[in-house]
């Protein structure tokens, strides 16, 4: 506080009037504290609806709590966490989350990048196409998933019908381990590709045109321009979408829940597409074990922190290069 | 069972938006209209508002019961909030009971949750057994017992139950050389679920491959377990399903439908199952009373005069619900009166007439709306008679707090692995046991 205060006392004293001193002080306070007042509502809400639940969940994770009587908490220390090591359902859910995450994120971002590149050309009716790629994102998870369940039906689904038309055997999309995970990923890809494409498109339009011009002068083809101009310029954006998609993939819940028809949170008869989000839900809201569910929630949080740390390391190395 | 709630949900097909709105509504339904005191609202229109919280399309409102009550009691206004799925409704009910806020004056409870409610929440609920207008003798004894807590207070009044029959396709039976008359069909398997399996084998021998006898193995399992007095818990409240021959027997019998190739390998209450009805994929399905309307919906006009219903091998129950009155409610006395009225035989009979929910009040069985009921879609079957006989034969089932979790894992993990993944019955059983152990472990 002192340097700025000392610095500004001088001119005020020169001006002489007391009112001016007061005004300049008020101006200083305004400058200094108003931003805090403006951001305060967010942080108040965050404290009430973000931070408190987060901490309380951590507290509950150290207890045995049942939803039938949430106020009766028995201290069990780290038991809820240590048992996760031996919990094969947890590891299965973690494995499924990673597989489905990769199956959905990688193709999704690749296709989005390609789509953005095409949309970046001068197209007739480009506004229409740009809105069109975003429409899947605007549909609800529930509606989209219910339609995909019909498409991926074993007996009367359209996907199997198409497969049989080209001579393949019908696939039991819900029961196969890989098949079901692929089907769930398809829903995610369908919903989020357009969204990511628009983010890429925005970033592409910020790439200076001169770069392309000089590349063209050097004789670079469209593909070479894409590889050597567009992609490097988009690196921060690609990193951003990777982070967001990873968070989304870790929290994957609605699609696998509804893909399971009537069976709820089991993620298929063999838990073949039960994600961490589903397992958490099953423990907390089907089996009513709030303590165990809280431990899973915190484990997910820690996993995300680990991924974020790893990404930071990778990125740091990439920048240094 | 959960399937009950699901059936109702799908029956009405409430849109997602409506579901979300219902969630919102019920979230803030504790003090409708902000009426300050119980019944003391002499101001304005001077009406006491009672709220009823239900899951799915419960039917009370749809059958016009609220309107009737409001007409008889001009001082009362009834509002209902509904959450589409019991899976979402029940945890919320528990949290609301725990905090004593956010509750409706009357709340519905599904049969698979009733043991947990009476065991853990009885002190938070009004003893309806002593409420004015409640007549214990009018209810089926086993249904009354389910709503009664250990301390003797009856905290839940039964609404409907799910006595079962076997719904079958007359045309498919005729093609396979089986009888089509409902008395003769019932006689095929009377008294023994094993005979149902034999009938299936006979059906398959004539009908040939690609023709399934039942819709799903888990449907058979639910029906068979519903006919035994002891299932997952013993009278002392201990989990005994692993060693109980009735459960293992039901599992193995149902699994044989899968291993013998008699099952259409469908999962109940999924779109594929619905399509099975309209495509005539299977010849029979064990059907609780509440499923008849569902079948009619899904099989459509094309299925008329093809479906019929016969008695099940043994009396069996699947599903049903209760009403409870939380003590935390400000109008508990008024609410108890309403709950007693809603579950009285006359009203249950009307609910059956309008919505097909079978009465748990045996007093209703003598009323013409039930005793004379025939279902036009099912070849004019005397459903009142068939289901009333089943209802009266259902044993007093011992139910435990985690019945739902156990039944669900047996069906959706164990039996589904056998039925759809082709695992052996032993593998399916082991997988289910593992999942149940994990679920019951606190």
GROMACS .gro file of C-alpha atoms in nm, chain B residues 24 59 126-127 236 255 339 356-357 361 380 397 430:
model
   13
  345UNK     CA    1  -3.788  -2.833  -0.999
  380UNK     CA    2  -5.259  -4.262  -1.115
  447UNK     CA    3  -4.742  -4.055   1.134
  448UNK     CA    4  -4.902  -4.377   1.263
  557UNK     CA    5  -3.484  -6.172   1.194
  576UNK     CA    6  -3.180  -6.949  -1.623
  660UNK     CA    7  -5.431  -4.074   0.280
  677UNK     CA    8  -5.554  -5.083  -1.395
  678UNK     CA    9  -5.367  -5.062  -1.062
  682UNK     CA   10  -5.766  -5.339  -0.011
  701UNK     CA   11  -6.257  -6.006  -2.246
  718UNK     CA   12  -4.358  -6.212   0.203
  751UNK     CA   13  -2.140  -6.556  -0.889
   0.00000   0.00000   0.00000
